[in-house]
Every structure is written in structure tokens, then in C-alpha cells.
Amino acid sequence: MAPYRQGKPAAADAFKLSSNENPYEPLPAVLEAIAASPINRYPDGMATALRERLAERYGVTPGQVQVGAGSASVLSQLINAATSPGDEVLYAWRSFEAYPGLVAVAGATSVHVPNTADHRHDLVAMAAAVTDRTRLVIVCSPNNPTSTVVTRAEFAALMQAVPADILVVLDEAYAEFVTDPDAVNGTELLHSYPNLVVLRTFSKAYGLAGLRIGYALGPEYVMDAARATAIPLAVIDQAQRAAIVSLDHEAELLERVSRLSVLRDEVWASLVAQGWDVPRPHGNFVWLPTGEHTAWAAEVLTANGIVSRALGEGLRVTIGEDASVEKLLKAAQEVIERLRTGPSASALD
Ligand SMILES: Cc1ncc(COP(=O)(O)O)c(C=O)c1O
């Protein structure tokens, strides 16, 4: 197996837009909360205070909340809990890079359903790909890396079509950046389906990627199964405190999120004006479908001080610091102009 590859680091004068991180500094209250943590003690392995807080917020019981060291950890727990060797985990492709590895480590088999030509999940094809070996379906909205969303209607149709004894995990790592009213919002559906688990994270909108904390909301017996497969005490106290303080200061953090969403829409409009066929983005990142020219295009961005993430047939670029936008648009212009004048891929490389 290939190890998980992280977004590349940036040179001193470049912007690291390769990991969909939040560019804002931590809130002073978060830093204070971390400093107050008794690090000679183990953390509360059940993340009791945070689970109670999240339960209250979403109208569920604390038992229906599972907290992990990042939502990727909780997803790993769910895959381990739900699958045995030979079982199938169904998800769209291209989607989050970590899915194939997490499924393989559990001994299960990944089944990929290609995204549509406009880079969206094809939920009708996904429903049709369910077999009697399918144990888990992952839907990623907004999808990493294409930044497209699944609509409420598409998701409802999928839930209708998938048997209720198959777990559906709706990965909403970027939910807070979504402004489209037609997009699915899993937290509104928790009481509607017995087999739905919603994944959320503090890494993106709340800017706590470095502390590793995320969570799942779903049926208590499923959350208990996830807890059974978890590595004990992996969620550190600093992360639990920082998450609670972030919820206390949510308005301030969501104000930052809406600034990033506005910037994202502006970047998208500028890319479209340059002639790019970029899918409308809904996360804190945009997808440049550079196809066979991806490696070359990534180099052009790097030369312009932008570290992006090259993923097969395209480049994913995070919406970051205001100052990165001009560089990004200059690089994107350079790429599209050279693609338009039509040199062959080998001439570009
Ligand atoms: C779609 C998606 N899900 C989950 C994660 C994992 O986030 P974390 O483990 O930091 O909560 C990411 C991170 O990039 C992601 O893009």
C-alpha cells in the first residue's frame, strides 16, 4: 500500500494551499484554553464535556456523538466496525484521498463510482452499485477535491434506494463553507434515517487542524461500535478544550468562514472569466481540471508561489490568505493561456 501523502509544505515566500487548511491564526481564547491543560494527566477518553455540548447543539443524546482525533479517525473506526474482509465500501471517485487506505487497512474492498463529467457525485449510479457485499457507503459533500455538493433531493433518493442495514456516512468536513440552500445538510437528517452517520470536523472552519479533533453523529449503537474500535485516549485534552472554546466563539469563527466563502466565489468567478471550466466550489478550495497537464500546471503554480495539490487529473487549491489570490490568479492565467495556444503535453513538460 502507498502511504497517505500529505499536501506539500511551502517555501518561505510561498503560500501553502495544498491541505485545505484555515489561514487564520487561532483565537486568543483557544490558546488560553490549551495553555490551561494539565498535560501530566490523560485526557477524558470519552470526551464527555464536548460530546454533551455537541449533543445539545444537534438535538441528539451524548451517546449519539463520537469524537475522534480528526474526523478521519472516526471514519476509520466506522469502517473497522462495519466491515470484514471481502465486504465492500462504496464511494465516488475522485474523492478524499484517505478513503482507499482506510478501507484497505480494514481488509475491506473499495468500490469506486466515477463522478459525473461535471465533477459531481453520481448518486443514482452509486445506488445501483450496491451489492449484497456492500456494508458502507461514503458520500462526501462538499467533495474533496472537486468542491461540488450533493443536493438534498439527490441524497434523499440515495437514502431511499439503499437498504437500511447498510451504513451511509455523509462526510461533511467542509459543511460550514456551504452557502447553497439546495445542498444536503446531514445534521438536519439525523432523525430521519436509522443508518445515517454524519461526519464533521473542527479542522477546517474552526481552524483546529493541528490539534486533530472531529466527530460523528449517528445512531448510538453505531457510535458504540466506533468507540469499540477506537485507540483509547487518542483525543487529547487540549483538543477537547479548544473545540469547546471554539463553539463558545462560534460567531467569530463563522464570520471568518463567510469571508473565505466570499473569497472563494470571487476566485471562482475570476477563473471562469479567464476561461476555466471550474466546477462551482462549495468547500474552502477550488478544483482546476488540468487533465494530462496536471504535473506541469502544478509547477507553474509553484513557480508563482502557490503550493497546490496535484491529484491525478486536476489541481486542488485551497482558498487561503487574501494575498495568495493575486498569485493564484496570475498562475492560473498563465496555465490557461498556454493550454489555449495548444502546445502538446510533452512540449509543456
Ligand atoms: C472530505 C474530508 N473528510 C475528512 C477529512 C479529515 O479531516 P480531519 O481528520 O482533520 O477531521 C478531510 C481532510 O482533509 C477531508 O477533506
Short mmCIF file of N, CA, C and O and ligand atoms in Angstrom, two decimals, residues 70-72 96 99 140 144 171 173-174 201 203-204 212, ligand 1:
data_model
loop_
_atom_site.label_atom_id
_atom_site.label_comp_id
_atom_site.label_asym_id
_atom_site.label_seq_id
_atom_site.Cartn_x
_atom_site.Cartn_y
_atom_site.Cartn_z
N GLY A 70 -9.53 13.80 14.85
CA GLY A 70 -9.83 14.12 13.45
C GLY A 70 -10.99 13.26 12.98
O GLY A 70 -11.18 12.13 13.47
N SER A 71 -11.76 13.81 12.03
CA SER A 71 -12.90 13.02 11.54
C SER A 71 -12.40 11.82 10.75
O SER A 71 -13.10 10.80 10.64
N ALA A 72 -11.17 11.89 10.23
CA ALA A 72 -10.61 10.73 9.53
C ALA A 72 -10.47 9.55 10.49
O ALA A 72 -10.70 8.40 10.11
N PHE A 96 -12.05 11.92 -1.36
CA PHE A 96 -10.97 12.16 -0.39
C PHE A 96 -9.92 11.05 -0.47
O PHE A 96 -10.24 9.87 -0.37
N TYR A 99 -9.71 7.77 1.77
CA TYR A 99 -10.68 6.67 1.79
C TYR A 99 -10.08 5.33 1.37
O TYR A 99 -10.26 4.32 2.09
N CYS A 140 -19.42 12.27 0.08
CA CYS A 140 -18.59 13.40 0.52
C CYS A 140 -19.15 14.69 -0.07
O CYS A 140 -19.12 14.89 -1.28
N ASN A 144 -14.19 16.53 -1.56
CA ASN A 144 -12.76 16.76 -1.70
C ASN A 144 -12.27 15.78 -2.76
O ASN A 144 -12.43 14.57 -2.57
N ASP A 171 -19.88 12.54 4.75
CA ASP A 171 -18.68 13.24 5.20
C ASP A 171 -18.83 14.72 4.85
O ASP A 171 -18.74 15.11 3.68
N ALA A 173 -16.95 17.43 6.02
CA ALA A 173 -15.81 18.13 6.62
C ALA A 173 -15.83 19.64 6.33
O ALA A 173 -15.29 20.43 7.09
N TYR A 174 -16.47 20.01 5.19
CA TYR A 174 -16.46 21.42 4.77
C TYR A 174 -17.84 22.07 4.86
O TYR A 174 -18.10 23.09 4.21
N THR A 201 -15.91 18.10 11.34
CA THR A 201 -14.57 18.28 11.89
C THR A 201 -14.35 19.70 12.39
O THR A 201 -15.00 20.64 11.91
N SER A 203 -11.30 20.80 12.05
CA SER A 203 -10.05 21.11 11.36
C SER A 203 -10.16 22.27 10.39
O SER A 203 -9.19 22.99 10.17
N LYS A 204 -11.32 22.42 9.76
CA LYS A 204 -11.42 23.32 8.61
C LYS A 204 -12.00 24.67 9.05
O LYS A 204 -11.27 25.62 9.25
N ARG A 212 -6.14 18.02 15.85
CA ARG A 212 -6.77 16.75 15.48
C ARG A 212 -8.04 16.48 16.30
O ARG A 212 -8.01 15.78 17.32
C1 LIG B 1 -13.56 15.17 2.95
C2 LIG B 1 -12.69 15.09 4.15
N1 LIG B 1 -13.06 14.34 5.17
C3 LIG B 1 -12.33 14.23 6.28
C4 LIG B 1 -11.15 14.91 6.39
C5 LIG B 1 -10.34 14.69 7.61
O1 LIG B 1 -10.30 15.78 8.40
P1 LIG B 1 -9.79 15.67 9.91
O2 LIG B 1 -9.30 14.28 10.13
O3 LIG B 1 -8.74 16.70 10.03
O4 LIG B 1 -11.02 15.95 10.72
C6 LIG B 1 -10.70 15.73 5.36
C7 LIG B 1 -9.42 16.43 5.46
O5 LIG B 1 -8.88 16.97 4.56
C8 LIG B 1 -11.50 15.81 4.21
O6 LIG B 1 -11.12 16.56 3.17
#
